[in-house]
XYZ file of C-alpha atoms in Angstrom:
749
model
C -61.811 64.752 19.993
C -62.307 61.763 17.155
C -65.550 59.709 17.016
C -63.939 57.404 15.246
C -63.406 54.019 17.081
C -61.753 50.959 16.077
C -63.007 47.143 17.525
C -60.861 46.131 20.404
C -58.890 42.667 19.908
C -58.044 41.166 23.126
C -55.306 38.666 23.270
C -56.134 35.355 24.509
C -53.755 33.317 26.713
C -54.055 29.678 27.908
C -53.909 28.034 30.895
C -54.566 24.401 32.366
C -55.888 23.932 35.630
C -56.101 21.007 37.862
C -59.622 20.526 39.103
C -60.543 19.059 42.330
C -63.748 17.277 43.610
C -65.265 16.038 40.684
C -67.152 12.749 41.067
C -68.521 12.139 37.649
C -68.855 13.533 33.841
C -71.982 15.713 34.846
C -69.416 17.734 37.273
C -67.132 18.251 34.555
C -70.086 19.635 32.241
C -71.312 21.850 35.302
C -67.752 23.419 35.448
C -67.170 23.915 31.721
C -70.869 25.372 31.481
C -69.845 27.997 34.382
C -66.375 28.699 32.803
C -67.972 29.510 29.220
C -70.112 31.761 30.937
C -67.482 34.198 31.497
C -66.853 36.936 28.811
C -64.209 35.782 26.184
C -63.433 32.323 28.008
C -63.342 29.201 26.188
C -62.757 25.922 28.282
C -62.900 22.172 28.205
C -63.214 20.306 31.155
C -62.155 16.882 31.352
C -63.128 14.221 34.170
C -60.951 11.424 33.219
C -57.750 13.804 33.349
C -59.550 16.178 35.956
C -57.893 19.411 33.934
C -59.432 22.172 32.666
C -58.000 23.725 29.344
C -59.090 27.201 29.328
C -58.443 30.126 26.592
C -59.045 33.561 28.260
C -58.703 37.112 27.851
C -56.100 39.522 29.210
C -59.321 40.913 30.983
C -59.754 37.998 32.901
C -56.802 36.428 35.395
C -56.174 33.031 36.188
C -57.464 33.783 39.966
C -61.016 34.755 38.506
C -60.939 31.446 36.533
C -60.250 29.674 39.664
C -62.841 31.780 41.903
C -65.281 30.596 38.968
C -64.889 27.420 39.650
C -64.762 27.175 43.184
C -68.007 29.436 43.655
C -69.387 26.017 41.407
C -68.514 23.990 44.365
C -65.133 22.541 43.523
C -61.658 23.347 43.789
C -58.792 24.850 40.824
C -54.941 25.005 40.852
C -52.641 25.844 38.572
C -50.716 22.709 38.270
C -47.474 22.560 40.289
C -44.079 21.474 37.931
C -43.349 17.580 38.229
C -41.235 16.855 40.854
C -37.283 16.540 40.404
C -35.820 13.020 39.614
C -34.944 10.996 42.659
C -37.649 12.888 44.853
C -40.502 10.976 46.597
C -43.826 10.787 44.113
C -46.816 12.203 45.751
C -49.436 9.370 46.735
C -52.748 11.070 45.075
C -54.836 8.088 46.635
C -53.261 8.276 50.320
C -56.637 10.300 51.242
C -58.972 7.965 49.734
C -57.499 4.910 50.876
C -57.330 6.221 54.588
C -60.781 7.101 54.264
C -61.485 3.503 52.961
C -59.602 1.285 55.406
C -60.720 3.481 58.589
C -64.211 3.290 57.646
C -64.007 -0.612 56.461
C -62.421 -1.447 60.156
C -65.345 0.157 61.904
C -67.914 -1.105 59.700
C -67.620 -4.690 59.666
C -68.270 -5.123 63.259
C -71.459 -3.299 62.876
C -72.866 -5.628 60.122
C -72.109 -8.440 61.809
C -73.790 -7.687 65.275
C -77.076 -6.220 62.975
C -76.916 -9.449 60.832
C -76.188 -12.135 63.597
C -78.825 -12.058 66.762
C -77.040 -14.411 68.762
C -74.104 -12.105 69.087
C -76.209 -9.057 69.995
C -75.139 -8.649 73.882
C -76.732 -6.076 75.624
C -76.286 -2.273 74.629
C -74.754 -3.454 71.270
C -76.700 -1.045 69.830
C -74.534 1.744 71.521
C -71.312 0.256 69.989
C -72.813 0.218 66.577
C -73.572 3.698 67.130
C -70.123 4.779 67.894
C -68.574 2.773 65.066
C -71.012 3.870 62.654
C -70.980 7.405 63.176
C -67.386 7.806 61.954
C -67.914 5.607 58.819
C -71.185 7.941 58.133
C -69.618 11.509 58.835
C -65.534 10.553 58.005
C -65.885 7.942 55.465
C -69.010 9.730 53.931
C -67.723 13.269 53.587
C -67.232 13.089 49.777
C -70.659 11.843 48.997
C -72.470 14.358 51.160
C -70.122 17.032 49.736
C -71.192 16.041 46.421
C -74.589 15.858 46.952
C -74.794 19.388 48.299
C -73.274 20.649 45.932
C -75.607 18.719 43.224
C -78.366 19.939 45.370
C -77.459 23.562 44.887
C -77.463 22.859 41.023
C -80.701 21.348 40.783
C -78.933 17.950 39.891
C -79.357 14.304 41.304
C -76.456 11.782 40.728
C -75.544 8.533 42.532
C -73.945 10.788 45.254
C -77.239 11.832 46.295
C -78.687 8.572 46.472
C -76.001 7.363 48.654
C -76.264 10.456 50.923
C -79.821 10.858 51.292
C -80.057 6.991 51.992
C -77.180 6.708 54.746
C -77.981 10.218 56.055
C -81.857 8.740 56.502
C -80.824 5.589 57.814
C -78.561 7.201 60.184
C -80.887 9.690 61.102
C -83.791 7.468 62.282
C -81.550 5.059 63.750
C -80.297 8.305 66.164
C -84.309 8.975 66.603
C -84.959 5.062 67.521
C -82.254 5.273 69.838
C -82.714 8.457 71.729
C -86.352 8.739 71.524
C -87.864 5.348 70.792
C -87.373 2.115 72.030
C -84.540 1.077 70.195
C -81.886 2.209 73.029
C -83.465 0.253 75.927
C -80.947 -2.508 77.191
C -81.644 -5.991 75.906
C -82.892 -4.833 72.556
C -82.222 -7.422 69.899
C -83.075 -7.625 66.206
C -84.748 -10.874 65.593
C -83.934 -12.955 62.809
C -87.505 -13.085 60.997
C -88.590 -12.403 57.440
C -92.433 -11.777 58.336
C -93.736 -9.108 57.196
C -95.640 -6.964 59.512
C -96.489 -3.313 60.647
C -94.459 -1.348 62.974
C -93.892 2.225 64.271
C -90.192 1.887 63.808
C -89.227 3.233 67.052
C -87.223 -0.209 67.731
C -85.845 -0.535 64.841
C -82.093 0.668 63.764
C -80.217 0.849 60.344
C -77.049 1.612 61.188
C -75.463 -1.481 58.959
C -76.915 -0.043 56.325
C -75.584 3.177 56.305
C -72.184 2.058 57.338
C -71.816 -0.819 54.727
C -73.005 1.077 52.025
C -70.658 3.860 52.681
C -67.818 1.452 52.719
C -69.174 -0.241 49.280
C -69.321 2.776 47.353
C -65.910 3.922 48.941
C -64.292 0.872 47.431
C -65.893 1.673 43.960
C -64.350 4.597 44.233
C -61.021 3.728 45.444
C -60.560 1.407 42.267
C -61.870 3.674 39.819
C -59.301 6.791 41.007
C -56.367 3.905 41.079
C -57.105 3.477 37.313
C -57.237 7.270 36.629
C -54.180 8.468 38.365
C -52.229 7.134 35.543
C -54.106 9.556 32.824
C -51.209 11.752 32.889
C -48.452 9.306 32.755
C -48.207 8.905 28.544
C -46.615 12.462 28.886
C -43.866 11.283 31.537
C -43.333 8.104 29.342
C -42.669 10.179 26.062
C -40.261 12.792 28.002
C -38.229 9.713 29.298
C -37.221 8.434 25.989
C -34.914 11.090 24.874
C -31.280 10.925 26.029
C -30.581 12.075 29.679
C -26.769 13.085 28.491
C -25.209 14.390 25.795
C -21.197 14.575 24.522
C -21.060 18.344 23.172
C -18.021 19.427 21.138
C -16.761 23.072 22.542
C -13.428 24.422 21.980
C -12.523 21.428 20.026
C -13.001 19.408 23.216
C -15.605 16.789 23.751
C -17.779 17.677 26.828
C -20.470 15.783 28.748
C -23.502 17.607 29.919
C -27.176 16.944 30.570
C -29.332 17.310 27.562
C -31.230 20.350 28.921
C -27.988 22.529 28.867
C -27.668 21.943 24.919
C -28.259 25.249 22.973
C -29.488 25.596 19.312
C -26.344 25.580 17.518
C -24.145 23.392 19.326
C -22.370 20.283 18.015
C -22.754 17.329 19.891
C -21.387 13.507 19.232
C -23.584 10.524 18.719
C -21.629 7.199 18.985
C -23.271 3.772 17.800
C -26.129 2.744 19.983
C -26.655 6.001 21.526
C -30.031 8.158 21.191
C -29.900 11.102 19.351
C -30.077 13.831 21.846
C -32.321 16.685 20.243
C -33.389 17.317 16.725
C -30.737 18.455 14.584
C -28.490 18.040 11.064
C -25.655 15.761 10.340
C -22.509 18.243 10.632
C -20.201 15.191 10.115
C -20.008 11.489 9.694
C -22.710 9.085 8.344
C -24.559 6.094 9.761
C -27.747 4.235 9.928
C -30.457 5.695 12.252
C -33.458 3.678 13.723
C -36.329 5.963 13.804
C -38.977 3.101 13.808
C -40.218 4.118 17.302
C -40.848 7.875 16.014
C -42.168 6.953 12.195
C -43.072 3.576 12.272
C -40.284 2.973 9.256
C -38.980 -0.421 9.835
C -36.230 -0.490 7.580
C -33.502 1.959 9.358
C -32.734 5.496 7.231
C -29.159 5.959 5.930
C -27.878 9.655 7.226
C -24.757 11.542 6.202
C -23.763 14.971 6.099
C -26.603 17.730 5.611
C -29.433 15.423 6.535
C -31.979 15.882 9.247
C -32.062 13.759 12.499
C -34.606 13.685 15.066
C -34.130 13.454 18.882
C -34.616 10.029 20.421
C -34.089 8.018 17.525
C -31.058 5.345 17.721
C -27.875 5.786 15.753
C -27.130 1.903 14.991
C -24.222 2.476 12.409
C -21.317 4.799 12.647
C -20.301 8.045 14.569
C -21.818 11.199 14.010
C -21.474 14.719 14.643
C -24.901 16.774 14.869
C -25.827 20.473 15.099
C -28.206 21.327 17.260
C -31.720 22.882 15.856
C -34.450 22.393 17.856
C -34.163 21.846 21.646
C -36.451 21.799 24.636
C -40.401 22.194 23.845
C -39.560 22.707 20.421
C -38.258 19.471 19.767
C -40.315 16.894 17.410
C -40.512 14.424 20.855
C -41.739 17.620 22.863
C -44.228 18.273 19.823
C -45.703 14.488 19.992
C -46.051 14.833 23.918
C -48.259 17.605 23.426
C -50.073 15.815 20.844
C -51.064 12.959 23.016
C -51.992 15.643 26.056
C -54.168 17.453 23.281
C -55.859 14.081 22.538
C -56.270 13.246 25.725
C -57.857 16.183 27.120
C -60.077 16.249 24.102
C -61.242 12.818 24.609
C -65.149 12.820 25.818
C -64.945 10.827 29.700
C -68.061 8.343 29.855
C -70.772 8.971 32.063
C -70.798 6.655 34.727
C -74.365 4.212 34.322
C -75.309 4.601 37.996
C -75.047 8.336 37.661
C -77.181 7.895 34.616
C -79.718 5.614 36.393
C -79.899 7.906 39.561
C -80.444 11.267 37.893
C -84.044 9.711 37.261
C -84.129 7.037 40.534
C -83.405 9.652 43.043
C -86.282 11.945 42.448
C -88.831 9.250 42.098
C -87.703 7.895 45.223
C -87.580 11.253 47.253
C -91.435 12.271 45.511
C -92.576 8.666 46.731
C -91.038 9.191 50.189
C -92.716 12.344 50.502
C -96.290 10.856 49.204
C -95.943 8.036 51.638
C -95.422 10.202 54.619
C -98.271 12.512 53.120
C -100.610 9.382 52.903
C -100.001 8.666 56.557
C -100.537 11.370 57.950
C -103.710 12.266 55.889
C -105.132 8.692 56.866
C -104.555 9.394 60.658
C -102.007 6.979 61.468
C -99.851 9.120 63.618
C -96.614 10.788 63.348
C -94.626 8.178 64.113
C -95.661 5.488 61.941
C -95.842 8.164 58.777
C -92.076 9.005 59.351
C -91.507 5.277 59.499
C -92.884 4.739 56.409
C -91.430 7.597 54.469
C -87.736 7.219 55.984
C -87.827 3.233 55.077
C -89.003 4.039 51.098
C -85.190 6.272 51.570
C -83.581 3.451 53.431
C -84.539 0.556 50.934
C -83.920 2.682 47.990
C -80.388 2.975 49.282
C -78.943 -0.053 47.115
C -75.842 -1.870 49.149
C -75.066 -3.783 45.707
C -74.899 -0.840 44.019
C -71.617 0.135 45.422
C -70.618 -3.776 44.547
C -71.891 -3.465 40.974
C -68.967 -1.993 39.024
C -66.080 -2.703 41.260
C -66.558 -6.704 41.804
C -67.195 -6.939 37.700
C -63.806 -4.836 37.180
C -61.974 -6.607 39.874
C -63.082 -10.062 38.237
C -62.828 -9.072 34.785
C -59.481 -7.325 34.999
C -58.032 -10.019 37.164
C -59.086 -12.509 34.247
C -57.643 -10.056 31.954
C -54.673 -10.313 33.418
C -54.062 -13.994 33.201
C -54.458 -13.875 29.688
C -52.244 -11.089 29.416
C -54.819 -8.265 28.892
C -54.813 -5.254 31.264
C -57.693 -2.743 31.509
C -57.190 0.604 32.925
C -60.816 1.347 34.290
C -64.410 1.557 33.848
C -64.690 4.280 31.327
C -62.843 1.701 28.535
C -65.767 -0.825 28.636
C -68.439 1.380 27.664
C -66.497 2.471 24.442
C -65.646 -1.265 23.477
C -69.309 -1.773 22.845
C -69.569 0.891 20.405
C -66.134 0.738 18.689
C -66.845 -0.226 14.707
C -63.901 0.627 13.359
C -60.511 -0.600 14.331
C -56.855 1.157 13.213
C -53.972 -0.931 13.328
C -50.519 0.248 13.328
C -48.025 -1.948 10.916
C -44.897 -2.186 12.682
C -44.697 -4.495 15.524
C -48.423 -4.981 15.651
C -49.551 -6.793 12.566
C -45.908 -7.373 12.088
C -42.885 -8.643 14.230
C -40.987 -4.937 13.967
C -37.934 -7.369 13.311
C -36.044 -7.611 9.834
C -36.034 -11.099 8.595
C -34.769 -13.015 5.924
C -37.554 -14.116 3.563
C -35.959 -15.371 0.359
C -32.807 -16.137 -1.119
C -32.176 -16.218 -4.887
C -28.714 -17.946 -5.964
C -26.717 -18.013 -9.336
C -23.584 -19.603 -10.920
C -24.209 -22.603 -9.288
C -24.190 -21.524 -6.286
C -25.664 -23.497 -3.448
C -28.104 -21.414 -0.860
C -26.315 -22.382 2.495
C -22.983 -21.845 0.595
C -24.042 -18.225 0.025
C -25.862 -17.740 3.155
C -22.601 -18.730 4.842
C -20.284 -16.201 2.941
C -22.847 -13.333 3.203
C -23.784 -13.845 6.578
C -20.176 -14.069 8.141
C -19.265 -10.765 6.072
C -22.970 -9.113 7.437
C -22.395 -10.243 10.891
C -19.434 -7.867 11.455
C -22.120 -5.249 10.875
C -24.271 -3.441 13.330
C -27.268 -2.818 10.750
C -30.388 -4.499 11.282
C -30.555 -5.725 7.942
C -26.832 -7.183 8.114
C -27.945 -8.766 11.149
C -31.305 -10.259 9.886
C -28.866 -12.329 7.343
C -26.228 -12.913 9.715
C -29.104 -14.496 12.018
C -30.374 -16.424 9.429
C -27.094 -18.019 8.610
C -25.996 -18.923 12.318
C -28.848 -21.303 12.376
C -27.034 -23.686 10.234
C -23.970 -23.473 12.625
C -21.244 -21.219 13.742
C -19.959 -18.799 11.159
C -16.742 -18.291 9.860
C -14.249 -15.349 10.804
C -13.951 -12.242 8.536
C -10.942 -10.802 7.945
C -10.183 -6.974 6.432
C -13.723 -6.013 7.307
C -15.125 -2.778 5.793
C -18.195 -0.777 6.231
C -19.189 1.404 3.407
C -22.123 3.791 4.823
C -25.140 3.399 3.126
C -24.008 0.788 0.380
C -22.980 -2.383 2.472
C -19.905 -4.093 3.523
C -16.710 -6.239 2.406
C -14.722 -8.738 3.994
C -12.523 -12.122 3.540
C -13.806 -15.393 4.432
C -12.473 -18.517 3.946
C -9.986 -16.954 1.686
C -13.088 -15.400 -0.522
C -13.193 -11.665 -1.236
C -16.857 -11.023 -0.412
C -19.224 -8.081 -1.175
C -22.666 -7.740 0.135
C -24.679 -4.860 -0.446
C -26.777 -2.640 -2.871
C -25.718 -3.054 -6.543
C -23.824 0.258 -6.539
C -21.172 -1.241 -4.168
C -20.954 -4.399 -6.398
C -20.449 -2.451 -9.453
C -17.494 -0.326 -7.430
C -15.633 -3.835 -7.028
C -16.026 -5.269 -10.657
C -19.125 -7.790 -9.900
C -21.712 -7.765 -12.544
C -25.313 -8.925 -11.531
C -26.634 -11.590 -13.798
C -29.674 -10.692 -15.358
C -31.826 -13.148 -13.308
C -30.629 -12.115 -10.135
C -31.347 -8.514 -11.232
C -34.933 -9.845 -12.318
C -35.035 -11.353 -8.640
C -34.081 -8.155 -7.366
C -36.447 -5.799 -8.582
C -39.322 -8.420 -7.856
C -38.571 -8.579 -4.138
C -38.502 -4.630 -4.457
C -41.928 -4.628 -6.062
C -43.271 -6.622 -3.114
C -42.061 -4.244 -0.521
C -39.085 -6.281 0.579
C -35.292 -4.905 0.999
C -33.249 -6.741 -1.464
C -29.406 -7.291 -0.655
C -26.798 -8.659 -3.261
C -24.118 -10.755 -1.907
C -21.110 -11.447 -5.106
C -17.387 -13.077 -5.277
C -15.182 -14.036 -7.813
C -16.117 -11.502 -10.351
C -20.226 -11.756 -10.077
C -23.006 -11.350 -8.213
C -23.784 -14.572 -6.412
C -27.530 -14.381 -4.516
C -29.912 -12.182 -3.734
C -31.146 -11.948 -0.102
C -34.988 -10.483 0.241
C -35.395 -8.869 3.873
C -38.331 -7.771 5.416
C -40.345 -7.060 8.258
C -42.625 -9.979 8.659
C -46.606 -10.750 9.749
C -46.934 -12.224 13.049
C -48.108 -15.705 12.468
C -51.455 -15.032 14.181
C -52.467 -11.849 12.711
C -54.644 -12.940 10.205
C -56.631 -14.753 12.040
C -56.987 -11.923 14.614
C -57.984 -9.696 11.529
C -60.778 -12.092 11.033
C -61.626 -12.425 14.484
C -62.028 -8.242 14.582
C -64.357 -8.697 11.666
C -66.482 -11.565 13.334
C -66.903 -8.886 16.468
C -68.451 -6.342 13.771
C -65.302 -4.199 13.245
C -63.744 -2.625 10.064
C -60.034 -3.250 10.168
C -57.665 -0.210 8.899
C -54.058 -0.730 8.233
C -52.404 2.634 9.219
C -48.319 3.181 9.202
C -45.741 5.377 8.538
C -44.299 3.020 5.997
C -44.031 3.461 2.018
C -47.117 2.464 0.122
C -45.526 -0.776 -1.281
C -44.852 -1.980 1.949
C -48.120 -1.602 3.533
C -50.366 -2.686 0.764
C -48.214 -6.341 0.499
C -48.643 -7.005 4.342
C -52.555 -5.533 4.196
C -53.291 -8.429 1.380
C -51.534 -11.236 3.450
C -53.729 -10.357 6.291
C -56.829 -9.533 4.365
C -56.824 -5.830 5.244
C -58.543 -3.904 2.187
C -57.808 -0.121 3.841
C -54.868 1.118 3.771
C -53.382 4.620 5.306
C -49.612 4.565 4.487
C -46.743 7.358 4.523
C -48.246 8.793 7.767
C -46.644 11.050 9.725
C -46.612 10.390 13.642
C -49.212 13.689 13.859
C -50.716 12.304 10.849
C -52.283 9.649 12.928
C -54.384 11.562 15.110
C -55.916 13.420 11.936
C -56.442 9.879 10.255
C -58.175 8.625 13.848
C -60.069 12.023 14.212
C -61.105 12.273 10.514
C -62.567 8.956 10.768
C -64.284 9.994 14.138
C -65.766 13.172 12.177
C -67.242 10.504 9.696
C -69.321 9.166 12.923
C -67.482 5.970 13.239
C -66.205 4.867 16.838
C -62.797 4.111 16.395
C -60.225 1.631 18.372
C -56.560 1.700 17.581
C -53.930 -0.676 18.066
C -50.148 0.220 18.149
C -46.761 -0.142 20.175
C -44.768 3.063 19.026
C -44.154 6.331 20.543
C -45.372 7.477 17.139
C -48.605 5.886 18.012
C -49.054 7.509 21.527
C -51.125 10.197 20.376
C -53.334 8.202 17.973
C -54.012 5.840 20.892
C -55.118 8.504 23.284
C -57.368 10.069 20.211
C -59.222 7.200 19.685
C -62.282 6.127 21.427
C -60.218 3.234 22.509
C -56.611 2.509 22.634
C -55.275 -0.805 22.711
C -51.234 -0.939 22.805
C -49.134 -3.903 22.343
C -47.099 -4.894 25.547
C -43.968 -5.215 23.778
C -43.958 -1.725 22.621
C -42.989 1.546 24.416
C -44.121 3.008 27.678
C -45.365 6.047 25.859
C -47.926 4.102 23.827
C -48.727 1.697 26.879
C -49.444 4.614 29.261
C -51.605 6.345 26.185
C -53.760 3.173 25.661
C -56.899 2.207 27.466
C -55.862 -1.535 27.091
C -52.699 -3.301 27.295
C -51.979 -6.464 25.190
C -49.045 -7.674 27.318
C -48.789 -10.853 25.112
C -47.948 -8.777 21.855
C -50.187 -10.649 19.813
C -52.924 -9.307 17.903
C -55.155 -12.031 18.499
C -54.974 -10.661 22.217
C -56.862 -7.468 20.852
C -59.790 -9.980 19.855
C -59.746 -11.285 23.480
C -59.436 -7.796 24.901
C -62.657 -6.469 23.459
C -64.433 -9.705 23.717
C -63.651 -9.701 27.564
C -64.442 -5.712 27.817
C -67.639 -6.180 26.352
C -68.251 -9.074 28.699
C -67.505 -7.310 31.559
C -69.818 -4.249 30.761
C -72.773 -6.220 30.180
C -71.904 -7.983 33.629
C -71.757 -4.646 35.124
C -75.133 -3.634 33.493
C -76.980 -6.632 34.884
C -75.404 -6.287 38.208
C -76.693 -2.438 38.360
C -80.093 -4.004 37.129
C -80.432 -6.012 39.968
C -79.055 -3.635 42.201
C -81.868 -1.563 41.928
C -84.701 -4.237 41.100
C -83.960 -5.714 44.454
C -84.625 -2.465 46.083
C -87.431 -1.461 43.793
C -89.547 -4.774 44.608
C -89.439 -3.560 48.588
C -90.191 -0.056 47.645
C -94.160 -0.852 47.962
C -93.525 -2.814 50.909
C -91.832 -0.052 52.846
C -94.389 2.672 51.778
C -97.345 0.704 52.965
C -95.309 0.294 56.343
C -94.351 -3.178 56.279
C -90.831 -3.354 56.181
C -88.891 -4.588 59.310
C -84.885 -4.514 59.656
C -84.346 -8.071 58.693
C -86.432 -7.861 55.292
C -84.220 -4.820 54.456
C -81.133 -6.735 55.549
C -81.941 -9.706 53.656
C -82.848 -7.580 50.429
C -79.255 -6.023 50.940
C -77.907 -9.285 51.323
C -79.086 -10.936 48.472
C -78.784 -8.149 46.260
C -75.134 -7.820 47.199
C -74.818 -12.279 46.955
C -76.206 -11.836 43.537
C -73.926 -9.017 42.075
C -70.980 -10.743 43.162
C -71.900 -14.367 42.093
C -72.649 -12.862 38.776
C -69.429 -11.151 38.466
C -67.569 -14.267 39.400
C -68.787 -15.722 36.172
C -66.369 -14.034 34.318
C -63.838 -16.234 35.803
C -64.912 -18.731 33.069
C -64.160 -16.292 30.279
C -62.131 -18.103 27.137
C -59.794 -16.695 24.772
C -60.686 -17.344 21.106
C -58.142 -20.301 21.161
C -59.844 -21.927 24.068
C -57.699 -20.638 27.079
């Protein structure tokens, strides 16, 4: 028997698990820690997307991973496939919505009865108990479960504070009703704010337990609603592809679903259609608009042997393409994976309330125990001792804490929506405060994303209006974006004459007869073919336009070139002011584009950007953002195209132009509906202001209750002081949040 041994190499597998039951980022960290303790397992858990990406060896099964997560106190499952188109979408918020509405309906009468002594009829306290019990048990169940899980792991979060406070309030109310004097017919809570010592036997706190549960549930509901769209970027990307395709089989055209395409199939793409999948042109020539994938503002001319990418648009002639990659291998599918990886790797921001609670809860519990010990030690009786201790727990459960974040978010996001700014959730706000670098996509973000005539130089005694009329009439018959830019500029001066004998030479230009004049519009090679010479002054103008990053088009008739049209994707009117505004916020702008370096630097110089990264592929945009992050920068990215989606997801803060694609909008944290870069400045200002409001709210939510803690510890707390503290802190929080309605844009709106 040989004693030689070889090291055992275990093959690794990948799985993505859907995680349930997480209430904060510390839950994600706890699950991640447990999974990574398993032999050979590497896991990343994301609270925002509620997913775990796990790499594991063959010695570990998926069931083992799920069992480990469940042993930690959470649920795990392998996600099921997306439902078929037309199937009813699953409402993930249904359970939380039902829990919230049920609790709200039951809690309102409890709070009203407790706070309005005139309405406290005989035995009102027993009705309050019947209404409050389901709220605490059913409505508060998620908090109690989370608190139990946290307790088992020696942690304290906001859930612990809510659970301890509501159960203490409810438990003491039960004792007072059944064993004290609170259950006697005719008992009332008089409206008095006097400080007096009491044994607590006649006091109930059902309204505290019910109201706190409802407010916190409302906060969780709004947060969950903003989080549910985390995976929508992937669906939006995949929706971009063509649904059906015309294939050539046995010499006949046949329409089939794109999913049935196989490598090697020949398929037809007519003008205006999307290319169904990645392939190589087998026959035909055309211009392909790939701007949404590559960022190139000028359509790409393709012919036989050229590669084309699925989801791009054929804007010229008929193409026959041979499929080279289908399904998960296409560039579109790879981009979807990039977005998913960027979202999974994005660190979720832990809620501020949890961080405060982690310190506050142990202090309050220690104070309650110390209060109990002090009162028992001074011989004041068990009832008085427990009254003081429980009062500490009750007053430490701040009702306003549940309002602090959701009210500021509701007002802030509502004001944002009025201004064309959509904020996805509270996690976004934390990022805006820390951002120091903003990466700007060029096409459609800094520029309009549309080709526009920007200059016209004529020669040979021809006037600009005549040159524009003749060339515009010829170009009007072409579908090419550059031709359409010239035709649109010509049409501004009136109706264009008809063109006869129109011909389109793919990749070179067009010819036609306008008002009896044979007109040639296109590249110098096309004019040379038709025997038209180019004067030196026009050739110099053409070179100058190209050096400035513009596309130059020549037009000629009667033996020579008569005009040069310079066409470009122009800068939006507000872009320069927006760059200045971003700098004023302490941000360093970086222009990032798939376009060529000459164009990129020309645009950057026009708007005042000094840092430029050009000729970048879609996957390269993610790398640029990641490289900046590795340098210690906190990066915001503004974009509008599919090619920006992965970068937007990778960035610490993603801002999508609302005029852009669904994929970019879904991958972003903020959407700028106006499609105006000045909206990015407003979005960051509003987000920072909203975050500041939330922090002020949280401070006061705790401060009111902390101020009342000494009274509780001394046994001087009566129900009305507790109710007044709760009401005052809530009123302050709501009023402070409403101040956000006065937010003004940089233009004063």
